Short mmCIF file of C-alpha atoms in Angstrom, two decimals:
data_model
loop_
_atom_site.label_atom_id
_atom_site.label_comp_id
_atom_site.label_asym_id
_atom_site.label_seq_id
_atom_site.Cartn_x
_atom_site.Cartn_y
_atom_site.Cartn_z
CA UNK U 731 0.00 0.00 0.00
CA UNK U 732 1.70 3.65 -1.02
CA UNK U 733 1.65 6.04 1.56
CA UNK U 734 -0.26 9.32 0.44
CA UNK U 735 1.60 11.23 -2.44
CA UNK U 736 3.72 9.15 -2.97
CA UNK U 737 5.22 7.60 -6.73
CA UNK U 738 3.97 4.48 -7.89
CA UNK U 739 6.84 2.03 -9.35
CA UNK U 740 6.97 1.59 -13.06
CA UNK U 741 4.66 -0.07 -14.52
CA UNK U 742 7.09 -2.49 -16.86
CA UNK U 743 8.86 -4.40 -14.00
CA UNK U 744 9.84 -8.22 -14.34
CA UNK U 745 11.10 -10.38 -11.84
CA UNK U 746 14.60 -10.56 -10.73
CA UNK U 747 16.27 -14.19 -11.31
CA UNK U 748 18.40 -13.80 -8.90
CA UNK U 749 16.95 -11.60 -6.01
CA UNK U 750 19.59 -9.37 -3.82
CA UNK U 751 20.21 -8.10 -0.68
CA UNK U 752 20.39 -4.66 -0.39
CA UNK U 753 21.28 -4.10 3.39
CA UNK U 754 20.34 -5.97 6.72
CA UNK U 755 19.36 -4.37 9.81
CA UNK U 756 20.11 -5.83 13.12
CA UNK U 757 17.11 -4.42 15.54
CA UNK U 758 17.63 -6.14 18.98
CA UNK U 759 14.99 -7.96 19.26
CA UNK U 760 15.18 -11.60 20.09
CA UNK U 761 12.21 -12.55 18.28
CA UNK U 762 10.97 -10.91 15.43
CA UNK U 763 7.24 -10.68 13.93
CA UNK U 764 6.19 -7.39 12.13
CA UNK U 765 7.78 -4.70 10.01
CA UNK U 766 5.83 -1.94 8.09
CA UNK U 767 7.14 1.03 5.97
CA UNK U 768 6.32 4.91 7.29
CA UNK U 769 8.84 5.86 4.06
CA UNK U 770 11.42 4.73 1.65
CA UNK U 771 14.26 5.85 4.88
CA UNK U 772 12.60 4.43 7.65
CA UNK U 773 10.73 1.32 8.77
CA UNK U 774 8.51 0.39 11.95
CA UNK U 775 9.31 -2.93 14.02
CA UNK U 776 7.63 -4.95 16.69
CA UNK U 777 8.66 -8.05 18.31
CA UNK U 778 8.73 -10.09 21.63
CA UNK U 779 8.14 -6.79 23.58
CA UNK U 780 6.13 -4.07 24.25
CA UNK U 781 7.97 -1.89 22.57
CA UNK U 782 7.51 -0.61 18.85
CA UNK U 783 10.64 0.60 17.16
CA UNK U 784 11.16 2.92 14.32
CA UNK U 785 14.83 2.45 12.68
CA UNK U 786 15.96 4.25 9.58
CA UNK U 787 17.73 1.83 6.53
CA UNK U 788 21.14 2.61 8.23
CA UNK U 789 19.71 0.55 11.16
CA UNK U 790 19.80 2.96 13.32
CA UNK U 791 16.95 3.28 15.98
CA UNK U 792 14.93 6.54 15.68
CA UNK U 793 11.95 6.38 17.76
CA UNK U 794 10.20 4.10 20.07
CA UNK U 795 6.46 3.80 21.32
CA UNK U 796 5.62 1.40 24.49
CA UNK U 797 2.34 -0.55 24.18
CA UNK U 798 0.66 -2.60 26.47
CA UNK U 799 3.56 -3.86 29.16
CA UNK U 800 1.79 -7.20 29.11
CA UNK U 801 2.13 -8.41 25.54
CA UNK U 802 3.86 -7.61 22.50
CA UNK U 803 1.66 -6.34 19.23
CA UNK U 804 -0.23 -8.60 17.87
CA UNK U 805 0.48 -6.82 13.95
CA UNK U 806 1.33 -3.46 12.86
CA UNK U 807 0.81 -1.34 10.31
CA UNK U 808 1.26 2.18 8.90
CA UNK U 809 -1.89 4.53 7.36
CA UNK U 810 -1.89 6.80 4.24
CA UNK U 811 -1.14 9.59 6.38
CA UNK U 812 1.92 7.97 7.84
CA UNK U 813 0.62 7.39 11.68
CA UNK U 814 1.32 3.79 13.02
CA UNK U 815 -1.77 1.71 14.41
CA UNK U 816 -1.20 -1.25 15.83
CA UNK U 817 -3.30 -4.44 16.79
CA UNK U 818 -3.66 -5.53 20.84
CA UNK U 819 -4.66 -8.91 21.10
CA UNK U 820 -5.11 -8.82 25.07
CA UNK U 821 -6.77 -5.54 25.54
CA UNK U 822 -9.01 -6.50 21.70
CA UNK U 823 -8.24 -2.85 20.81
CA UNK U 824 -6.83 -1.56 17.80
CA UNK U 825 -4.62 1.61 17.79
CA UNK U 826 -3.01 4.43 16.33
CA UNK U 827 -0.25 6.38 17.33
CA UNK U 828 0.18 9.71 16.16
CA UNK U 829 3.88 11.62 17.47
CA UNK U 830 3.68 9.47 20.43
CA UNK U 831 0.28 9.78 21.60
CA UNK U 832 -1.62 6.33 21.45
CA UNK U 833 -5.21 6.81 20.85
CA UNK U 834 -7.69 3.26 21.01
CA UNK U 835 -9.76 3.67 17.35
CA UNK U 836 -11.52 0.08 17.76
CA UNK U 837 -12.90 -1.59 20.99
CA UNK U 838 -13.73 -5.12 20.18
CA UNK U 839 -16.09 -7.15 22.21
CA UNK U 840 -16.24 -10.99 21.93
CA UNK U 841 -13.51 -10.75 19.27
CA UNK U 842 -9.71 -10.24 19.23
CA UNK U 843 -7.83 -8.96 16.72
CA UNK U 844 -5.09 -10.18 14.47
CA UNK U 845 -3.93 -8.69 11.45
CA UNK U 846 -4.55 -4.65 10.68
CA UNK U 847 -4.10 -2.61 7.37
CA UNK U 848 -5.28 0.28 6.00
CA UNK U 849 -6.65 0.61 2.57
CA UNK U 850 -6.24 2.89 -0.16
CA UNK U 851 -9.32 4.94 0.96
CA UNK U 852 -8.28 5.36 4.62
CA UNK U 853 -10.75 2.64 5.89
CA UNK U 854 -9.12 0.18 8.55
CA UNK U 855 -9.24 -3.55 7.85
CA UNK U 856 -8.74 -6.06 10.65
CA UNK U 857 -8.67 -9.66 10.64
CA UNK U 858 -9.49 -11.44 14.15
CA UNK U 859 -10.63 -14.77 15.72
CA UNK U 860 -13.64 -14.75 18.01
CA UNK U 861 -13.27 -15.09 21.70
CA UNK U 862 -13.60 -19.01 21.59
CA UNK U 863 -11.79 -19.85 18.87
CA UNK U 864 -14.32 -21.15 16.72
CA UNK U 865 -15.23 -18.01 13.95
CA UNK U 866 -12.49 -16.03 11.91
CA UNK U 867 -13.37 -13.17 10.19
CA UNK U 868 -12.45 -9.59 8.49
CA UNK U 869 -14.15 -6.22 9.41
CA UNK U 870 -13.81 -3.10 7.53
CA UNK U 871 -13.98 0.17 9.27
CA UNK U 872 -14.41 3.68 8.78
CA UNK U 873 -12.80 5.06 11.75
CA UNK U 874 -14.47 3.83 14.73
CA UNK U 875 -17.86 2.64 12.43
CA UNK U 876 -17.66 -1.08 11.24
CA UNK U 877 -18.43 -1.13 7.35
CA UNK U 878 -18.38 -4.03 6.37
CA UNK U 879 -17.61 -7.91 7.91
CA UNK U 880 -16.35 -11.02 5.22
CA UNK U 881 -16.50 -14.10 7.12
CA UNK U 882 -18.40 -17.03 5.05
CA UNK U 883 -18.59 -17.92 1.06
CA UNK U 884 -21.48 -17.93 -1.00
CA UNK U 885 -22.32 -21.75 0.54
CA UNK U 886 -21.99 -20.65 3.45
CA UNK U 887 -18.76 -22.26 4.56
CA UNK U 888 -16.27 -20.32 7.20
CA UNK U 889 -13.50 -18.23 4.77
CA UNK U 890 -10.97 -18.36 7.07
CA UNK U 891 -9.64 -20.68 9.84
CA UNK U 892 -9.65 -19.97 13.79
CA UNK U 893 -7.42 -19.87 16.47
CA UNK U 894 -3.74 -18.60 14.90
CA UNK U 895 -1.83 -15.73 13.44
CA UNK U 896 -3.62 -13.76 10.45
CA UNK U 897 -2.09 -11.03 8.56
CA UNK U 898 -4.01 -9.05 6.14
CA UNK U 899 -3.61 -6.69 3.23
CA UNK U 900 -5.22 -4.75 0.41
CA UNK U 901 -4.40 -4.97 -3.33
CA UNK U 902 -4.14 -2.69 -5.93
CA UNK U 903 -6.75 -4.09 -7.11
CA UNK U 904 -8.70 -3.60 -4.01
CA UNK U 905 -8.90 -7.47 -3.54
CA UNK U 906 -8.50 -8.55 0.41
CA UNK U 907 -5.34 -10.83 1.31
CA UNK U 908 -5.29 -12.60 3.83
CA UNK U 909 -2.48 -15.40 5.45
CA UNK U 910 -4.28 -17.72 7.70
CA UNK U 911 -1.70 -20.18 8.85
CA UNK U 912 -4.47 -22.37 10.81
CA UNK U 913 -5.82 -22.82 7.61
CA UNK U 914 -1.89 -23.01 6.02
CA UNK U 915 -3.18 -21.14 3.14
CA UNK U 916 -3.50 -17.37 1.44
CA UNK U 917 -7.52 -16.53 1.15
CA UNK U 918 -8.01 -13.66 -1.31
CA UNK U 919 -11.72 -11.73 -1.24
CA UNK U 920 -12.72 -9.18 -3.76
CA UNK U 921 -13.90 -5.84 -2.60
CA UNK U 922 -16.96 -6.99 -1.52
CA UNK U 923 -16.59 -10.00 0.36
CA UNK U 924 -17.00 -12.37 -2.52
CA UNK U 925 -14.35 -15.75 -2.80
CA UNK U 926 -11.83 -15.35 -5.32
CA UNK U 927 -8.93 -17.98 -4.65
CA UNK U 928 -6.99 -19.82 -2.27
CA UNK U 929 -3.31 -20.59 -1.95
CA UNK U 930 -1.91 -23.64 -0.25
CA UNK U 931 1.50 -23.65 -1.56
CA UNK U 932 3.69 -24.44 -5.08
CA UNK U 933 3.79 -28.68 -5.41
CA UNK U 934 7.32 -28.65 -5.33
CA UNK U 935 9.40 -31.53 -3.57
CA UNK U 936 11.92 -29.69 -2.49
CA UNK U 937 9.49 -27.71 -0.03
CA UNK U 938 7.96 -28.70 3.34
CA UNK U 939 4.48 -27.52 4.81
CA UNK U 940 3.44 -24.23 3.30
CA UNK U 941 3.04 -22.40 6.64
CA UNK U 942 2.08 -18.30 5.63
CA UNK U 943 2.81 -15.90 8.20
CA UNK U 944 3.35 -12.03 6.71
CA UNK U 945 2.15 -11.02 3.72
CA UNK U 946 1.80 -8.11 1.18
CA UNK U 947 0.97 -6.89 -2.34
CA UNK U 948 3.24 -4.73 -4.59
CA UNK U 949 2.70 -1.77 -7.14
CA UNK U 950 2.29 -4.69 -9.76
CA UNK U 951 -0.35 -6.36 -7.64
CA UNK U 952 1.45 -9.17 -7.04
CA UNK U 953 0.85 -11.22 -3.89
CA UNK U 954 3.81 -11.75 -1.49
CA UNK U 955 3.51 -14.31 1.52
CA UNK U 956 6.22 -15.18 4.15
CA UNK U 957 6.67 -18.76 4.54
CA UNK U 958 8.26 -19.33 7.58
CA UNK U 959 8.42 -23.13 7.87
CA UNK U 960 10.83 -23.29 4.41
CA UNK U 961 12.71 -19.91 4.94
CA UNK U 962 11.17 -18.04 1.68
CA UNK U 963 9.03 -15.90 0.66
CA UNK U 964 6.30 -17.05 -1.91
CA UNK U 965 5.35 -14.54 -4.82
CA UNK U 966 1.78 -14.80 -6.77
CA UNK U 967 0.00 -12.53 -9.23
CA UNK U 968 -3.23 -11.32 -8.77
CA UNK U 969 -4.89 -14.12 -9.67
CA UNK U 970 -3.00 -16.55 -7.39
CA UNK U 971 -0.65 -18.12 -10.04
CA UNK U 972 2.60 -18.79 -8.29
CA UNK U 973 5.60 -16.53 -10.14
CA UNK U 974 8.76 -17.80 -8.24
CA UNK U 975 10.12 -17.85 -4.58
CA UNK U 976 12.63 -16.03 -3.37
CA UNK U 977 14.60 -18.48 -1.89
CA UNK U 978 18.67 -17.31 -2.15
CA UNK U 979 18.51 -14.36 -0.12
CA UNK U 980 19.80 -16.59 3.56
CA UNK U 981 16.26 -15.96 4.75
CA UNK U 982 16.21 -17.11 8.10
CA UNK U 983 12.40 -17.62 9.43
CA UNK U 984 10.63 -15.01 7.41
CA UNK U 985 7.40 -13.71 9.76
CA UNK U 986 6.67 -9.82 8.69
CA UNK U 987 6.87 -7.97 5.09
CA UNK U 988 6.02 -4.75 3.47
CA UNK U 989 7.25 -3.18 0.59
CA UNK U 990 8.36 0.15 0.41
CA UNK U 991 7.15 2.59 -2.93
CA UNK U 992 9.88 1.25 -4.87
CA UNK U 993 8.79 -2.25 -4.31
CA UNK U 994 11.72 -2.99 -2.29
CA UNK U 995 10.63 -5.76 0.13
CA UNK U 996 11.56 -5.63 3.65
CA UNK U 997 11.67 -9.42 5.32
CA UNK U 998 11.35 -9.36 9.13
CA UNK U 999 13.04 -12.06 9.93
CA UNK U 1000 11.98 -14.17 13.49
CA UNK U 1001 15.57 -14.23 14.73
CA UNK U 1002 15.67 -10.74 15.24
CA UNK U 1003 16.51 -9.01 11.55
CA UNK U 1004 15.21 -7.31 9.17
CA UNK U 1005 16.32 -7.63 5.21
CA UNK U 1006 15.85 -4.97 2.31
CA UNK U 1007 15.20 -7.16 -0.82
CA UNK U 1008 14.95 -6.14 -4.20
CA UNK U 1009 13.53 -8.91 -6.35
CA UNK U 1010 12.49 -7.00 -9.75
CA UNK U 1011 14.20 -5.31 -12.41
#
C-alpha cells in the first residue's frame, strides 16, 4: 500500500532471477514478527516486547512507542497519512499512534484482533478470531464505524480458519489478502466479500508444509507471503498463479513484510533481523 503522495513504481517491472540483498538491519529484538514502511528511509518494528521501534535503513533506531507492558503487538501497520496503528490482542483494541500519543480507534467485544491494514481509501481492515476460537473473520472500518464484515462464502462455509496468526492486506486491485496459517493457506476476497482464490502452496518436492505468516501486495499487484516453515518468501499474481520464490537471499524464518514505494521488500526475519530485498528489475 503507497503512503499518500507518494510515486507508484513503473509499470514495466519483471522479476529478478536472482533476487539481492540490499542491506540488513540488526534491531535487537530476540524474536521478530512485524515490520511496516512509514517511508522509503525508515521502517517500523515490533517483536517479543512491548515496545515498537522505528529504525531508519542505516539501522539505526529513531523512535520508540511502548504498548501494552503485558504483551507484544499482535500486527502493525502504517496509514496513508503515515501514523502507526497497531493491533492488541489482550486488551481487543486496535490503535493508532500519532507523534507518540496512542489513541484506542476500535474496541472489540467478543472478538480479538489479528492482522490490521489500512486501505487505499483510509478505511481500517482487521482480521481477528472470536473469543472461543471457533469463527475467523475480516471487518472493515471507517474510523471507529464497522463497514463491512467477510467471514463465510457464497455456501456458506467459514473463509478463514480460527485460532492462529492472520495477517491481512489490500491490493491494488482492491482485492482482500489474507495469510491464515491455521488454515496453512492465502484466502483472497474481492472488494466486496466475494471468494476469489486460495493458496496452499507451489507442489514442489523440495518444499515442506506451506506455513504463511506475513504477507503483502506490490505496485504490480502481485501477492507476497512469508513462509516461515521453508525460509522463503512465496510470490503470486493477482490471480494466485505462483511466479517464483525467493529463496537465495539466507532468509532465516521469514514472519513480517512490506514493501516500500519502490517495491523494495523488507523481510522481518523471526531471529531478530530485518532484510531490504529487491527482487524486480
Amino acid at each position: 500500500m503507497l503512503p499518500q503522495g507518494a510515486e507508484s513504481s513503473p509499470q514495466d517491472q519483471s522479476l529478478m532471477d536472482v533476487p539481492q540483498v540490499i542491506t540488513a538491519i540488526e534491531t535487537g529484538y530476540r524474536c521478530l514478527t512485524g515490520v511496516t514502511c512509514l517511508n522509503e528511509t525508515e521502517i517500523w518494528m515490533c517483536g517479543d516486547d512491548d515496545m515498537m521501534k522505528l529504525f531508519n535503513i542505516q539501522g539505526e533506531r529513531v523512535k520508540s512507542i511502548q504498548t501494552n507492558p503485558e504483551i507484544s503487538p499482535e500486527d502493525i501497520a502504517v496509514t496513508r497519512s503515515g501514523d502507526l496503528i497497531y493491533a492488541d490482542f489482550i486488551d481487543r483494541t486496535v490503535n493508532t499512534v500519532k507523534n507518540t500519543q496512542i489513541k484506542t480507534v476500535i474496541r472489540l467485544h467478543g472478538w480479538e484482533p489479528r492482522g490490521v491494514c489500512s486501505t487505499s481509501s483510509g478505511d481500517l481492515l482487521v482480521v481477528m478470531d472470536s473469543d472461543d476460537y471457533k469463527q475467523a473473520k475480516v471487518v472493515c472500518y471507517s474510523g471507529s464505524t464497522e463497514k463491512q464484515s467477510i467471514q463465510y462464502d457464497d455456501k456458506g462455509q467459514p473463509l478463514y480458519s480460527s485460532g492462529d496468526y492472520k495477517y491481512i492486506n489490500e491490493n491494488r486491485n482492491l482485492d482482500i489478502c489474507v495469510s491464515d496459517l491455521g488454515a496453512r493457506a492465502v484466502v483472497v476476497v474481492n472488494q466486496a466479500g466475494k471468494f476469489r482464490f486460495t493458496y496452499t502452496g507451489h507442489p514442489s518436492t523440495t518444499k515442506g508444509d506451506f506455513l504463511p505468516h506475513g504477507i503483502t501486495t506490490d505496485s504490480q499487484g502481485r501477492i507476497l507471503t512469508a513462509d516461515n516453515n521453508n525460509s522463503c518468501i512465496h510470490i503470486l499474481d493477482e490471480d494466485g498463479q505462483f511466479l517464483r520464490y525467493i529463496d537465495n537471499c539466507d532468509i532465516k524464518r521469514p514472519w513480517g513484510l512490506c514493501v516500500d514505494t519502490r517495491d523494495n521488500l523488507f523481510v522481518a526475519e523471526f531471529t531478530g533481523k530485518v532484510k531490504k530485498i529487491q527482487y524486480y528489475t
